[in-house]
Amino acid sequence: DTGVSQDPRHKITKRGQNVTFRCDPISEHNRLYWYRQTLGQGPEFLTYFQNEAQLEKSRLLSDRFSAERPKGSFSTLEIQRTEQGDSAMYLCASTPGGNTIYFGEGSWLTVV
Amino acid sequence: AQKVTQAQTEISVVEKEDVTLDCVYETRDTTYYLFWYKQPPSGELVFLIRRNSFDEQNEISGRYSWNFQKSTSSFNFTITASQVVDSAVYFCALSELGNTGKLIFGQGTTLQVKP
């Protein structure tokens, strides 16, 4: 499978706990994006990386959220002290630098 | 500011009917890309098409066709002879040319094709 891979696909956590999602982009794609999608809405941009550099962060990305891409390959998105409002699907996407962006299957987060 | 509007929240058709999904966008950029994605229940966003702002030619791919009209800022998507497997949420999206390439999505249209 050479698509964008996300793990875990589903996560249920108690409020206040930390969670981490991983994304493996398509090989040699230098741009990587994180989006958040809530029920009935379109995905919303959170942040993006050009190789290992995080170049833009949305105002949606509160200080409880942190994303990394340490070696310019896979990326992690960590949410600290989760709140019920964090319940959503977190989508990762990658592109080789052109303008066609390929998405993964998403990681569903439920905060109880 | 950039914005994408998909006014149709849900559409229900019977198999073999044609259906058009509307998309209207707003941008101050003169160069941009427009996209359509399909999201089946599994959640993955499946890329369908990308169109740049300089290319207003309509495109056809099998049962799918797209009508881009810059004058009305619309990029509509038509499925001909719909099938049950077409049932999904469809998103229209806009991105700046170059720069970050990040996408601005509409709210999506849920298409249900009944047998």
XYZ file of C-alpha atoms in Angstrom:
227
model
C 0.000 0.000 0.000
C 1.597 3.275 -1.066
C -1.086 5.632 0.215
C -1.076 7.904 3.259
C -1.232 5.775 6.380
C -2.634 6.857 9.735
C -2.543 5.151 13.109
C -4.572 4.489 15.147
C -7.741 4.562 13.112
C -9.900 4.895 16.196
C -9.122 6.150 19.678
C -11.417 6.521 22.673
C -9.922 8.406 25.571
C -11.021 9.942 28.819
C -11.111 13.683 29.150
C -7.797 14.998 30.386
C -5.692 12.245 28.872
C -3.073 12.794 26.180
C -3.341 11.170 22.761
C -0.938 10.899 19.855
C -1.663 10.164 16.224
C 0.859 9.102 13.648
C 0.897 9.754 9.921
C 3.099 8.126 7.322
C 2.872 10.114 4.087
C 3.397 8.814 0.595
C 7.089 8.215 0.046
C 9.032 11.283 -1.108
C 6.140 13.639 -0.526
C 7.807 16.639 1.078
C 4.639 18.412 2.183
C 2.479 17.003 4.936
C -0.782 18.427 6.276
C -3.036 17.838 9.247
C -6.748 18.595 9.047
C -9.599 18.177 11.511
C -13.109 17.182 10.517
C -16.148 17.232 12.776
C -19.461 15.565 11.955
C -21.321 17.232 9.134
C -18.500 19.597 8.307
C -15.714 19.753 5.772
C -12.123 19.263 6.877
C -10.386 22.285 8.409
C -6.699 22.987 8.030
C -4.599 22.655 11.183
C -0.958 22.762 10.162
C 1.535 21.804 7.494
C 5.159 20.801 7.100
C 7.631 21.281 4.313
C 10.049 18.448 5.022
C 10.747 18.759 8.774
C 9.844 22.451 9.055
C 6.410 23.378 10.379
C 5.565 26.379 8.217
C 2.022 27.285 9.178
C -0.358 26.664 12.042
C -4.054 27.467 12.102
C -5.640 29.375 14.959
C -7.581 26.140 15.518
C -4.369 24.600 16.814
C -4.472 25.550 20.474
C -1.436 25.246 22.723
C -2.655 21.788 23.751
C -1.894 20.580 20.235
C 1.592 19.914 18.966
C 2.733 18.417 15.688
C 6.155 17.214 14.686
C 7.878 15.783 11.662
C 11.355 15.129 13.014
C 13.040 13.554 10.020
C 10.868 14.920 7.294
C 9.104 11.601 6.853
C 6.374 10.521 9.305
C 4.556 13.021 11.504
C 2.864 12.929 14.883
C 0.003 15.017 16.217
C -0.302 15.095 20.003
C -3.252 16.460 21.932
C -2.635 17.101 25.600
C -5.340 17.262 28.275
C -8.044 16.261 25.823
C -11.452 17.914 25.978
C -14.771 16.689 24.633
C -14.590 19.351 21.944
C -11.513 17.625 20.560
C -13.680 14.719 19.393
C -13.281 14.662 15.630
C -11.546 12.898 12.801
C -7.951 13.942 12.289
C -6.874 13.657 8.682
C -3.343 13.595 7.384
C -2.469 14.421 3.801
C 0.643 14.699 1.690
C 1.791 16.059 -1.630
C 5.070 16.060 -3.523
C 4.875 19.831 -3.761
C 2.351 20.156 -6.502
C -1.242 20.953 -5.805
C -2.882 17.546 -5.678
C -3.143 16.532 -2.055
C -3.686 12.905 -1.085
C -5.452 12.077 2.155
C -5.261 9.174 4.550
C -8.253 7.399 6.041
C -8.182 9.536 9.155
C -7.956 8.891 12.877
C -11.222 9.094 14.754
C -10.949 10.528 18.257
C -13.717 10.231 20.833
C -13.202 11.960 24.161
C -15.523 10.695 26.907
C -11.123 35.644 2.381
C -11.475 32.370 0.582
C -14.724 30.485 0.932
C -16.424 27.495 -0.629
C -20.181 27.022 -0.483
C -21.994 23.786 -1.182
C -25.594 24.772 -0.701
C -27.009 21.274 -1.123
C -26.677 19.469 2.183
C -28.241 16.205 1.061
C -29.414 14.839 -2.266
C -31.281 11.611 -2.791
C -31.729 10.055 -6.231
C -32.745 6.735 -7.653
C -30.146 4.651 -9.424
C -29.525 5.617 -13.062
C -30.644 9.198 -12.524
C -28.233 12.017 -13.318
C -27.313 14.295 -10.441
C -25.446 17.601 -10.226
C -23.623 18.782 -7.124
C -23.161 22.525 -6.891
C -20.089 24.387 -5.715
C -19.614 28.147 -5.515
C -16.367 29.679 -4.377
C -14.970 33.060 -3.366
C -11.373 34.153 -3.698
C -9.412 37.293 -4.403
C -6.601 35.316 -5.950
C -6.293 35.321 -9.705
C -4.600 31.957 -9.702
C -6.007 29.041 -7.750
C -6.979 25.400 -7.926
C -10.371 23.803 -7.447
C -10.882 20.226 -6.332
C -13.537 17.630 -5.780
C -13.111 14.848 -3.260
C -15.331 11.889 -2.433
C -15.616 10.655 1.152
C -17.191 7.200 1.519
C -18.237 5.914 4.963
C -14.708 4.610 5.573
C -13.597 8.220 5.945
C -10.812 8.498 3.408
C -10.994 11.506 1.118
C -10.644 10.230 -2.422
C -9.276 12.704 -4.949
C -11.497 13.094 -8.017
C -10.291 16.112 -9.951
C -8.123 19.220 -9.856
C -8.754 22.200 -12.090
C -6.641 25.338 -12.274
C -8.152 28.775 -12.661
C -6.793 29.250 -16.172
C -8.459 26.198 -17.573
C -12.197 26.598 -18.024
C -12.647 23.608 -20.270
C -15.188 21.159 -19.031
C -13.869 17.732 -18.219
C -15.419 14.312 -18.510
C -14.147 11.146 -16.898
C -16.429 8.193 -17.417
C -19.720 8.954 -15.713
C -18.272 12.050 -14.047
C -18.153 15.518 -15.563
C -17.242 18.935 -14.255
C -18.411 22.371 -15.348
C -16.101 25.223 -14.361
C -17.490 28.724 -14.935
C -15.245 31.508 -13.756
C -17.880 34.149 -14.524
C -20.168 32.714 -11.868
C -17.394 31.327 -9.612
C -18.866 27.872 -9.855
C -17.396 24.420 -10.268
C -20.257 21.953 -10.513
C -19.961 18.189 -10.607
C -22.359 15.914 -12.488
C -22.691 12.163 -12.128
C -24.446 10.558 -15.061
C -26.422 7.351 -14.591
C -25.773 7.273 -10.854
C -25.036 4.004 -9.077
C -25.448 2.901 -5.475
C -21.648 2.927 -5.098
C -21.704 6.671 -5.743
C -23.340 7.171 -2.345
C -20.916 9.256 -0.299
C -20.194 12.773 0.883
C -18.681 14.955 -1.817
C -16.508 17.935 -1.019
C -15.512 20.839 -3.196
C -12.294 22.610 -2.193
C -10.207 25.615 -3.169
C -6.504 26.210 -2.801
C -4.105 28.969 -3.576
C -1.692 28.282 -6.378
C 1.700 27.604 -4.845
C 2.149 29.000 -1.343
C 1.032 26.500 1.252
C -1.323 24.628 -1.015
C -3.716 24.232 1.879
C -7.312 23.491 0.995
C -10.456 25.354 1.961
C -13.355 22.914 1.915
C -17.063 23.373 1.530
C -19.398 21.713 3.994
C -20.023 18.806 1.710
C -23.028 17.308 -0.035
C -24.277 13.913 1.055
C -25.431 11.940 -1.950
C -27.645 8.928 -1.458
C -28.320 6.762 -4.467
C -31.168 4.351 -3.908
C -31.501 1.105 -5.846
